[in-house]
Each structure stands twice: as structure tokens, then as C-alpha cells.
PDB file of C-alpha atoms and ligand atoms in Angstrom:
ATOM      1  CA  UNK A   1       0.000   0.000   0.000  1.00  0.00           C
ATOM      2  CA  UNK A   2       1.476   3.342  -1.004  1.00  0.00           C
ATOM      3  CA  UNK A   3       2.038   6.116   1.508  1.00  0.00           C
ATOM      4  CA  UNK A   4      -0.876   8.545   1.536  1.00  0.00           C
ATOM      5  CA  UNK A   5      -0.849  12.303   1.969  1.00  0.00           C
ATOM      6  CA  UNK A   6      -1.884  13.511   5.423  1.00  0.00           C
ATOM      7  CA  UNK A   7      -5.625  14.035   5.699  1.00  0.00           C
ATOM      8  CA  UNK A   8      -7.458  16.757   7.576  1.00  0.00           C
ATOM      9  CA  UNK A   9     -10.908  16.077   8.933  1.00  0.00           C
ATOM     10  CA  UNK A  10     -13.037  16.832  11.907  1.00  0.00           C
ATOM     11  CA  UNK A  11     -14.332  14.357  14.469  1.00  0.00           C
ATOM     12  CA  UNK A  12     -17.933  14.136  13.346  1.00  0.00           C
ATOM     13  CA  UNK A  13     -17.957  14.182   9.590  1.00  0.00           C
ATOM     14  CA  UNK A  14     -15.483  13.458   6.861  1.00  0.00           C
ATOM     15  CA  UNK A  15     -15.512  14.934   3.372  1.00  0.00           C
ATOM     16  CA  UNK A  16     -14.291  13.147   0.292  1.00  0.00           C
ATOM     17  CA  UNK A  17     -14.906  12.969  -3.425  1.00  0.00           C
ATOM     18  CA  UNK A  18     -18.172  11.119  -2.868  1.00  0.00           C
ATOM     19  CA  UNK A  19     -19.568  13.644  -0.384  1.00  0.00           C
ATOM     20  CA  UNK A  20     -19.968  13.456   3.377  1.00  0.00           C
ATOM     21  CA  UNK A  21     -19.585  10.308   5.475  1.00  0.00           C
ATOM     22  CA  UNK A  22     -21.278  10.039   8.840  1.00  0.00           C
ATOM     23  CA  UNK A  23     -21.332   7.177  11.295  1.00  0.00           C
ATOM     24  CA  UNK A  24     -24.117   6.357  13.696  1.00  0.00           C
ATOM     25  CA  UNK A  25     -24.933   3.478  16.052  1.00  0.00           C
ATOM     26  CA  UNK A  26     -26.561   0.430  14.478  1.00  0.00           C
ATOM     27  CA  UNK A  27     -30.014  -0.118  15.886  1.00  0.00           C
ATOM     28  CA  UNK A  28     -30.344  -3.837  15.219  1.00  0.00           C
ATOM     29  CA  UNK A  29     -28.282  -5.032  18.188  1.00  0.00           C
ATOM     30  CA  UNK A  30     -25.714  -7.810  18.263  1.00  0.00           C
ATOM     31  CA  UNK A  31     -27.431 -10.200  15.826  1.00  0.00           C
ATOM     32  CA  UNK A  32     -27.541  -9.616  12.064  1.00  0.00           C
ATOM     33  CA  UNK A  33     -29.519 -12.582  10.752  1.00  0.00           C
ATOM     34  CA  UNK A  34     -29.189 -13.244   7.043  1.00  0.00           C
ATOM     35  CA  UNK A  35     -28.447 -15.524   4.153  1.00  0.00           C
ATOM     36  CA  UNK A  36     -26.034 -16.899   3.341  1.00  0.00           C
ATOM     37  CA  UNK A  37     -24.282 -15.429   6.377  1.00  0.00           C
ATOM     38  CA  UNK A  38     -25.498 -14.285   9.761  1.00  0.00           C
ATOM     39  CA  UNK A  39     -23.242 -12.116  11.902  1.00  0.00           C
ATOM     40  CA  UNK A  40     -23.385 -12.336  15.701  1.00  0.00           C
ATOM     41  CA  UNK A  41     -21.399 -10.284  18.158  1.00  0.00           C
ATOM     42  CA  UNK A  42     -20.562 -12.733  20.925  1.00  0.00           C
ATOM     43  CA  UNK A  43     -18.847 -10.087  23.019  1.00  0.00           C
ATOM     44  CA  UNK A  44     -18.743  -6.344  22.522  1.00  0.00           C
ATOM     45  CA  UNK A  45     -15.246  -5.101  23.179  1.00  0.00           C
ATOM     46  CA  UNK A  46     -14.459  -2.203  25.479  1.00  0.00           C
ATOM     47  CA  UNK A  47     -11.596   0.075  26.436  1.00  0.00           C
ATOM     48  CA  UNK A  48     -11.923   1.874  29.755  1.00  0.00           C
ATOM     49  CA  UNK A  49      -9.337   4.158  31.322  1.00  0.00           C
ATOM     50  CA  UNK A  50      -8.950   3.529  35.032  1.00  0.00           C
ATOM     51  CA  UNK A  51      -8.236   6.086  37.789  1.00  0.00           C
ATOM     52  CA  UNK A  52      -4.848   4.498  38.504  1.00  0.00           C
ATOM     53  CA  UNK A  53      -3.661   5.118  34.945  1.00  0.00           C
ATOM     54  CA  UNK A  54      -4.232   1.565  33.732  1.00  0.00           C
ATOM     55  CA  UNK A  55      -6.723   0.593  31.038  1.00  0.00           C
ATOM     56  CA  UNK A  56      -9.269  -2.191  31.120  1.00  0.00           C
ATOM     57  CA  UNK A  57      -9.751  -3.530  27.600  1.00  0.00           C
ATOM     58  CA  UNK A  58     -11.090  -6.515  25.718  1.00  0.00           C
ATOM     59  CA  UNK A  59     -11.606  -7.073  22.024  1.00  0.00           C
ATOM     60  CA  UNK A  60     -14.904  -7.661  20.263  1.00  0.00           C
ATOM     61  CA  UNK A  61     -15.612 -11.321  19.421  1.00  0.00           C
ATOM     62  CA  UNK A  62     -17.756 -11.942  16.324  1.00  0.00           C
ATOM     63  CA  UNK A  63     -19.169 -15.091  14.740  1.00  0.00           C
ATOM     64  CA  UNK A  64     -20.170 -15.581  11.101  1.00  0.00           C
ATOM     65  CA  UNK A  65     -22.479 -18.520  10.429  1.00  0.00           C
ATOM     66  CA  UNK A  66     -23.179 -19.673   6.910  1.00  0.00           C
ATOM     67  CA  UNK A  67     -21.425 -21.962   4.425  1.00  0.00           C
ATOM     68  CA  UNK A  68     -18.402 -21.589   6.725  1.00  0.00           C
ATOM     69  CA  UNK A  69     -18.403 -20.996  10.472  1.00  0.00           C
ATOM     70  CA  UNK A  70     -15.952 -18.188  11.086  1.00  0.00           C
ATOM     71  CA  UNK A  71     -14.865 -16.703  14.404  1.00  0.00           C
ATOM     72  CA  UNK A  72     -13.356 -13.230  14.166  1.00  0.00           C
ATOM     73  CA  UNK A  73     -11.134 -12.521  17.156  1.00  0.00           C
ATOM     74  CA  UNK A  74     -11.217 -14.609  20.305  1.00  0.00           C
ATOM     75  CA  UNK A  75     -10.965 -12.096  23.130  1.00  0.00           C
ATOM     76  CA  UNK A  76      -8.287 -12.336  25.785  1.00  0.00           C
ATOM     77  CA  UNK A  77      -7.213 -15.519  27.601  1.00  0.00           C
ATOM     78  CA  UNK A  78      -9.535 -14.541  30.452  1.00  0.00           C
ATOM     79  CA  UNK A  79     -12.455 -15.014  28.017  1.00  0.00           C
ATOM     80  CA  UNK A  80     -11.849 -18.745  27.557  1.00  0.00           C
ATOM     81  CA  UNK A  81     -14.857 -20.069  29.472  1.00  0.00           C
ATOM     82  CA  UNK A  82     -17.061 -17.178  28.336  1.00  0.00           C
ATOM     83  CA  UNK A  83     -16.244 -17.908  24.696  1.00  0.00           C
ATOM     84  CA  UNK A  84     -16.868 -21.629  25.039  1.00  0.00           C
ATOM     85  CA  UNK A  85     -20.204 -20.854  26.698  1.00  0.00           C
ATOM     86  CA  UNK A  86     -21.262 -18.390  23.996  1.00  0.00           C
ATOM     87  CA  UNK A  87     -20.374 -20.905  21.284  1.00  0.00           C
ATOM     88  CA  UNK A  88     -22.402 -23.603  23.045  1.00  0.00           C
ATOM     89  CA  UNK A  89     -25.361 -21.237  23.158  1.00  0.00           C
ATOM     90  CA  UNK A  90     -25.083 -21.267  19.365  1.00  0.00           C
ATOM     91  CA  UNK A  91     -24.903 -25.076  19.361  1.00  0.00           C
ATOM     92  CA  UNK A  92     -21.207 -25.025  18.516  1.00  0.00           C
ATOM     93  CA  UNK A  93     -18.131 -26.745  19.879  1.00  0.00           C
ATOM     94  CA  UNK A  94     -14.630 -25.500  19.024  1.00  0.00           C
ATOM     95  CA  UNK A  95     -14.228 -28.207  16.370  1.00  0.00           C
ATOM     96  CA  UNK A  96     -17.236 -26.757  14.519  1.00  0.00           C
ATOM     97  CA  UNK A  97     -15.345 -23.527  13.793  1.00  0.00           C
ATOM     98  CA  UNK A  98     -13.851 -23.781  10.317  1.00  0.00           C
ATOM     99  CA  UNK A  99     -11.896 -20.514  10.278  1.00  0.00           C
ATOM    100  CA  UNK A 100     -10.574 -18.330  13.091  1.00  0.00           C
ATOM    101  CA  UNK A 101      -9.419 -14.860  12.143  1.00  0.00           C
ATOM    102  CA  UNK A 102      -7.218 -12.888  14.509  1.00  0.00           C
ATOM    103  CA  UNK A 103      -7.410  -9.343  13.179  1.00  0.00           C
ATOM    104  CA  UNK A 104      -4.043  -8.540  14.757  1.00  0.00           C
ATOM    105  CA  UNK A 105      -1.728  -9.994  17.325  1.00  0.00           C
ATOM    106  CA  UNK A 106      -2.749  -8.125  20.471  1.00  0.00           C
ATOM    107  CA  UNK A 107      -3.580 -10.297  23.468  1.00  0.00           C
ATOM    108  CA  UNK A 108      -7.167  -9.094  23.817  1.00  0.00           C
ATOM    109  CA  UNK A 109      -7.919 -10.311  20.274  1.00  0.00           C
ATOM    110  CA  UNK A 110      -6.001 -13.577  19.927  1.00  0.00           C
ATOM    111  CA  UNK A 111      -5.988 -14.879  23.489  1.00  0.00           C
ATOM    112  CA  UNK A 112      -7.847 -18.109  22.726  1.00  0.00           C
ATOM    113  CA  UNK A 113      -6.434 -19.357  19.456  1.00  0.00           C
ATOM    114  CA  UNK A 114      -5.404 -22.538  21.270  1.00  0.00           C
ATOM    115  CA  UNK A 115      -9.051 -23.601  21.524  1.00  0.00           C
ATOM    116  CA  UNK A 116      -9.172 -24.100  17.765  1.00  0.00           C
ATOM    117  CA  UNK A 117      -6.254 -26.262  16.627  1.00  0.00           C
ATOM    118  CA  UNK A 118      -8.302 -27.797  13.811  1.00  0.00           C
ATOM    119  CA  UNK A 119      -9.433 -24.540  12.241  1.00  0.00           C
ATOM    120  CA  UNK A 120      -7.805 -22.594   9.480  1.00  0.00           C
ATOM    121  CA  UNK A 121      -6.120 -19.713  11.304  1.00  0.00           C
ATOM    122  CA  UNK A 122      -5.700 -16.296   9.775  1.00  0.00           C
ATOM    123  CA  UNK A 123      -3.701 -14.118  12.126  1.00  0.00           C
ATOM    124  CA  UNK A 124      -2.700 -10.845  10.600  1.00  0.00           C
ATOM    125  CA  UNK A 125      -1.222 -11.839   7.264  1.00  0.00           C
ATOM    126  CA  UNK A 126      -0.433 -15.457   8.235  1.00  0.00           C
ATOM    127  CA  UNK A 127      -2.813 -18.111   6.913  1.00  0.00           C
ATOM    128  CA  UNK A 128      -2.277 -21.590   8.334  1.00  0.00           C
ATOM    129  CA  UNK A 129      -3.909 -24.978   8.691  1.00  0.00           C
ATOM    130  CA  UNK A 130      -2.107 -26.905  11.378  1.00  0.00           C
ATOM    131  CA  UNK A 131       1.590 -26.376  10.772  1.00  0.00           C
ATOM    132  CA  UNK A 132       1.048 -25.727   7.062  1.00  0.00           C
ATOM    133  CA  UNK A 133       1.299 -22.060   6.120  1.00  0.00           C
ATOM    134  CA  UNK A 134      -0.599 -21.169   2.978  1.00  0.00           C
ATOM    135  CA  UNK A 135       0.474 -18.695   0.328  1.00  0.00           C
ATOM    136  CA  UNK A 136      -1.393 -15.420   0.272  1.00  0.00           C
ATOM    137  CA  UNK A 137      -0.845 -11.807  -0.698  1.00  0.00           C
ATOM    138  CA  UNK A 138      -2.391 -10.061   2.288  1.00  0.00           C
ATOM    139  CA  UNK A 139       0.914  -8.392   3.120  1.00  0.00           C
ATOM    140  CA  UNK A 140       0.987  -7.097  -0.466  1.00  0.00           C
ATOM    141  CA  UNK A 141      -2.443  -5.512  -0.058  1.00  0.00           C
ATOM    142  CA  UNK A 142      -4.506  -8.240  -1.749  1.00  0.00           C
ATOM    143  CA  UNK A 143      -7.658  -9.781  -0.263  1.00  0.00           C
ATOM    144  CA  UNK A 144      -7.891 -13.437   0.732  1.00  0.00           C
ATOM    145  CA  UNK A 145     -11.313 -14.609  -0.470  1.00  0.00           C
ATOM    146  CA  UNK A 146     -13.152 -17.257   1.539  1.00  0.00           C
ATOM    147  CA  UNK A 147     -16.182 -17.552  -0.738  1.00  0.00           C
ATOM    148  CA  UNK A 148     -18.481 -15.320  -2.782  1.00  0.00           C
ATOM    149  CA  UNK A 149     -19.695 -13.465   0.330  1.00  0.00           C
ATOM    150  CA  UNK A 150     -16.754 -13.401   2.708  1.00  0.00           C
ATOM    151  CA  UNK A 151     -13.232 -12.185   2.183  1.00  0.00           C
ATOM    152  CA  UNK A 152     -10.363 -11.221   4.433  1.00  0.00           C
ATOM    153  CA  UNK A 153      -8.859  -7.877   3.519  1.00  0.00           C
ATOM    154  CA  UNK A 154      -5.669  -6.185   4.682  1.00  0.00           C
ATOM    155  CA  UNK A 155      -6.357  -3.082   6.785  1.00  0.00           C
ATOM    156  CA  UNK A 156      -2.948  -2.158   8.225  1.00  0.00           C
ATOM    157  CA  UNK A 157      -2.011   0.695  10.492  1.00  0.00           C
ATOM    158  CA  UNK A 158      -3.069  -0.166  14.044  1.00  0.00           C
ATOM    159  CA  UNK A 159      -0.286  -2.732  13.722  1.00  0.00           C
ATOM    160  CA  UNK A 160       1.712  -3.561  10.643  1.00  0.00           C
ATOM    161  CA  UNK A 161      -0.384  -6.540   9.618  1.00  0.00           C
ATOM    162  CA  UNK A 162      -4.019  -6.011  10.570  1.00  0.00           C
ATOM    163  CA  UNK A 163      -6.770  -7.706   8.605  1.00  0.00           C
ATOM    164  CA  UNK A 164     -10.548  -7.264   8.605  1.00  0.00           C
ATOM    165  CA  UNK A 165     -13.337  -9.560   7.465  1.00  0.00           C
ATOM    166  CA  UNK A 166     -15.718  -8.290   4.798  1.00  0.00           C
ATOM    167  CA  UNK A 167     -19.181  -9.886   4.646  1.00  0.00           C
ATOM    168  CA  UNK A 168     -21.357  -9.010   1.647  1.00  0.00           C
ATOM    169  CA  UNK A 169     -25.079  -9.423   1.212  1.00  0.00           C
ATOM    170  CA  UNK A 170     -26.357  -9.189   4.771  1.00  0.00           C
ATOM    171  CA  UNK A 171     -29.715  -7.520   5.499  1.00  0.00           C
ATOM    172  CA  UNK A 172     -27.804  -4.402   6.600  1.00  0.00           C
ATOM    173  CA  UNK A 173     -25.551  -4.455   3.543  1.00  0.00           C
ATOM    174  CA  UNK A 174     -21.823  -5.051   3.576  1.00  0.00           C
ATOM    175  CA  UNK A 175     -20.451  -5.637   7.079  1.00  0.00           C
ATOM    176  CA  UNK A 176     -16.790  -5.124   7.950  1.00  0.00           C
ATOM    177  CA  UNK A 177     -15.549  -6.860  11.086  1.00  0.00           C
ATOM    178  CA  UNK A 178     -12.688  -4.484  11.569  1.00  0.00           C
ATOM    179  CA  UNK A 179     -10.649  -5.304  14.660  1.00  0.00           C
ATOM    180  CA  UNK A 180      -8.889  -2.200  15.912  1.00  0.00           C
ATOM    181  CA  UNK A 181      -8.974  -0.423  12.562  1.00  0.00           C
ATOM    182  CA  UNK A 182     -11.819   1.320  14.391  1.00  0.00           C
ATOM    183  CA  UNK A 183     -11.817   1.375  18.186  1.00  0.00           C
ATOM    184  CA  UNK A 184     -15.474   2.411  18.367  1.00  0.00           C
ATOM    185  CA  UNK A 185     -17.993   4.585  16.559  1.00  0.00           C
ATOM    186  CA  UNK A 186     -16.718   7.949  17.802  1.00  0.00           C
ATOM    187  CA  UNK A 187     -12.992   7.292  18.006  1.00  0.00           C
ATOM    188  CA  UNK A 188     -11.736  10.088  15.776  1.00  0.00           C
ATOM    189  CA  UNK A 189      -9.932  11.791  18.664  1.00  0.00           C
ATOM    190  CA  UNK A 190      -8.439   8.654  20.187  1.00  0.00           C
ATOM    191  CA  UNK A 191      -7.460   6.032  17.599  1.00  0.00           C
ATOM    192  CA  UNK A 192      -4.169   7.639  16.567  1.00  0.00           C
ATOM    193  CA  UNK A 193      -2.568   7.263  19.994  1.00  0.00           C
ATOM    194  CA  UNK A 194      -3.140   3.498  19.747  1.00  0.00           C
ATOM    195  CA  UNK A 195      -1.834   3.247  16.196  1.00  0.00           C
ATOM    196  CA  UNK A 196       1.577   2.012  15.117  1.00  0.00           C
ATOM    197  CA  UNK A 197       1.225   3.887  11.825  1.00  0.00           C
ATOM    198  CA  UNK A 198      -1.550   6.496  11.815  1.00  0.00           C
ATOM    199  CA  UNK A 199      -0.873   7.585   8.234  1.00  0.00           C
ATOM    200  CA  UNK A 200      -1.342   4.072   6.902  1.00  0.00           C
ATOM    201  CA  UNK A 201      -4.287   3.441   9.230  1.00  0.00           C
ATOM    202  CA  UNK A 202      -6.012   6.606   8.025  1.00  0.00           C
ATOM    203  CA  UNK A 203      -5.917   5.238   4.477  1.00  0.00           C
ATOM    204  CA  UNK A 204      -7.269   1.874   5.656  1.00  0.00           C
ATOM    205  CA  UNK A 205     -10.067   3.637   7.553  1.00  0.00           C
ATOM    206  CA  UNK A 206     -11.038   5.770   4.566  1.00  0.00           C
ATOM    207  CA  UNK A 207     -11.126   2.716   2.308  1.00  0.00           C
ATOM    208  CA  UNK A 208     -13.266   0.879   4.853  1.00  0.00           C
ATOM    209  CA  UNK A 209     -15.718   3.765   5.045  1.00  0.00           C
ATOM    210  CA  UNK A 210     -16.126   3.561   1.268  1.00  0.00           C
ATOM    211  CA  UNK A 211     -16.955  -0.143   1.117  1.00  0.00           C
ATOM    212  CA  UNK A 212     -18.764  -0.948   4.374  1.00  0.00           C
ATOM    213  CA  UNK A 213     -22.364  -0.214   5.314  1.00  0.00           C
ATOM    214  CA  UNK A 214     -21.844  -1.448   8.868  1.00  0.00           C
ATOM    215  CA  UNK A 215     -18.588  -1.665  10.808  1.00  0.00           C
ATOM    216  CA  UNK A 216     -18.008  -3.860  13.844  1.00  0.00           C
ATOM    217  CA  UNK A 217     -15.145  -2.158  15.720  1.00  0.00           C
ATOM    218  CA  UNK A 218     -12.620  -3.725  18.044  1.00  0.00           C
ATOM    219  CA  UNK A 219     -13.731  -2.036  21.251  1.00  0.00           C
ATOM    220  CA  UNK A 220     -17.322  -0.898  20.920  1.00  0.00           C
ATOM    221  CA  UNK A 221     -20.756  -1.388  19.413  1.00  0.00           C
ATOM    222  CA  UNK A 222     -21.414  -1.837  15.686  1.00  0.00           C
ATOM    223  CA  UNK A 223     -22.130   1.293  13.713  1.00  0.00           C
ATOM    224  CA  UNK A 224     -23.641   2.228  10.397  1.00  0.00           C
ATOM    225  CA  UNK A 225     -21.744   4.186   7.710  1.00  0.00           C
ATOM    226  CA  UNK A 226     -23.902   6.825   6.043  1.00  0.00           C
ATOM    227  CA  UNK A 227     -22.593   8.056   2.704  1.00  0.00           C
ATOM    228  CA  UNK A 228     -24.428  11.155   1.483  1.00  0.00           C
ATOM    229  CA  UNK A 229     -23.590  11.322  -2.192  1.00  0.00           C
ATOM    230  CA  UNK A 230     -22.813  14.768  -3.614  1.00  0.00           C
ATOM    231  CA  UNK A 231     -22.419  18.056  -1.843  1.00  0.00           C
TER     232      UNK A 231
HETATM  233 FE1  FE2 B 301      -5.174  -3.749  19.313  1.00  0.00          FE
END
């Protein structure tokens, strides 16, 4: 991905060649039922500054159910029993998960990969099945398609090798499960301090806002992207 020019924008609305982009909370809640894929938020991530200067944080855990059963992020190690319980509520055991995507390598997103040794693992730009690492071009900026509706796309910046999961054709349009590309709906004043490369991440965010109708962020509730065409 080429280096972008610095962008100037305010915290509530962004302008671009297609007009204004706004974001607003998604009203449907944590379940987006659809065909061929449903999207469920098993745990809504959070990031809470504490009075002692520490931060309490956990990453959003999402489940796609359709032709493949895909878990996107696994929460932190402390979520082990919670995650197993939430999967059982869906009638699933760990062996039923066909693909586990870790959007990036932070501990609150990939803390339970060990529950899924039989799944295809996509962690950042590494794609593996068991000890077999599969060729891909995520690090070169190319998507890794799963099927006609789901693809894994590179969205770097928060770390060097973040990926997001793009789900097309849901009842709310195209959903992007975005890891920490977006911290939460109104993160414009805070995401840069958590970013390894804000310039690259800004480009990834702008591209995401052009293709997604709904974004599931890494540490907050899902939100809708409203593109008002024209000026
Ligand atoms: Fe992170």
C-alpha cells in the first residue's frame, strides 16, 4: 500500500470525493440474521481508562455462520470459558469452527487461538492450517477470499499486519468486522494514539468507510456508515 498524503478532517464528519460520510450506532443489536451469512457479536469489546492510569480492555468477538463458520477474534485468555459458553449457546463446539481470524496480534484479540487447533487460522497476514502455512498476498495488499460473500482484507495501520473480514449481502448491507482499525464509533480523537502507523491506518479507515455499510469495531458497538452522495 502506497504512503498517503496527510488528511485533515473533523471528528464528526469526513468529506471526500463522494460527499460526506457520517457514522451512527446500528439499531439492530448484536445479531444480524441473514443468508447466506449471519453475523453475531458474541462479546462487545471495550476500552476503559482507570483512575490508577491503567486501562481495562477486551476485544470484540464476532461469529459468522453460513457456508463456513468463522470466528473473528477470540478475546483475551480470560475469556476462555465465556467464549466456550457463547459458542455452546449457538450449538457449537470448538471443532465446529472452520476458520478463526485474529485481526491482529494483540492479546485481547487472539488470546484463545489454542481452543481451535483444527481450524484454518488467519492471524494478521499469516494463513495456516495446522503447521502448514498457505500462500497469500495479504501483506501485499490483496484480499484473501473465503467464498463469494466473505473475504479477508488487509487493513494495516493499528499494527503492521491487521486484517478485517468483509461480509457481503447481509440484510444491513456489507459488514466489515474491523478489529482495531476502528476502536469504536466515535474514536476520531483517540485512535491515533493506539496506532503504530496512523498515516497508513487513516488510508485503511477511509477505504473501509467507502466499502462498508456497517462496521463492527474492536472495542465498541457496531455502527452504520452513512454516505451522502454529492455536496
Ligand atoms: Fe489492538
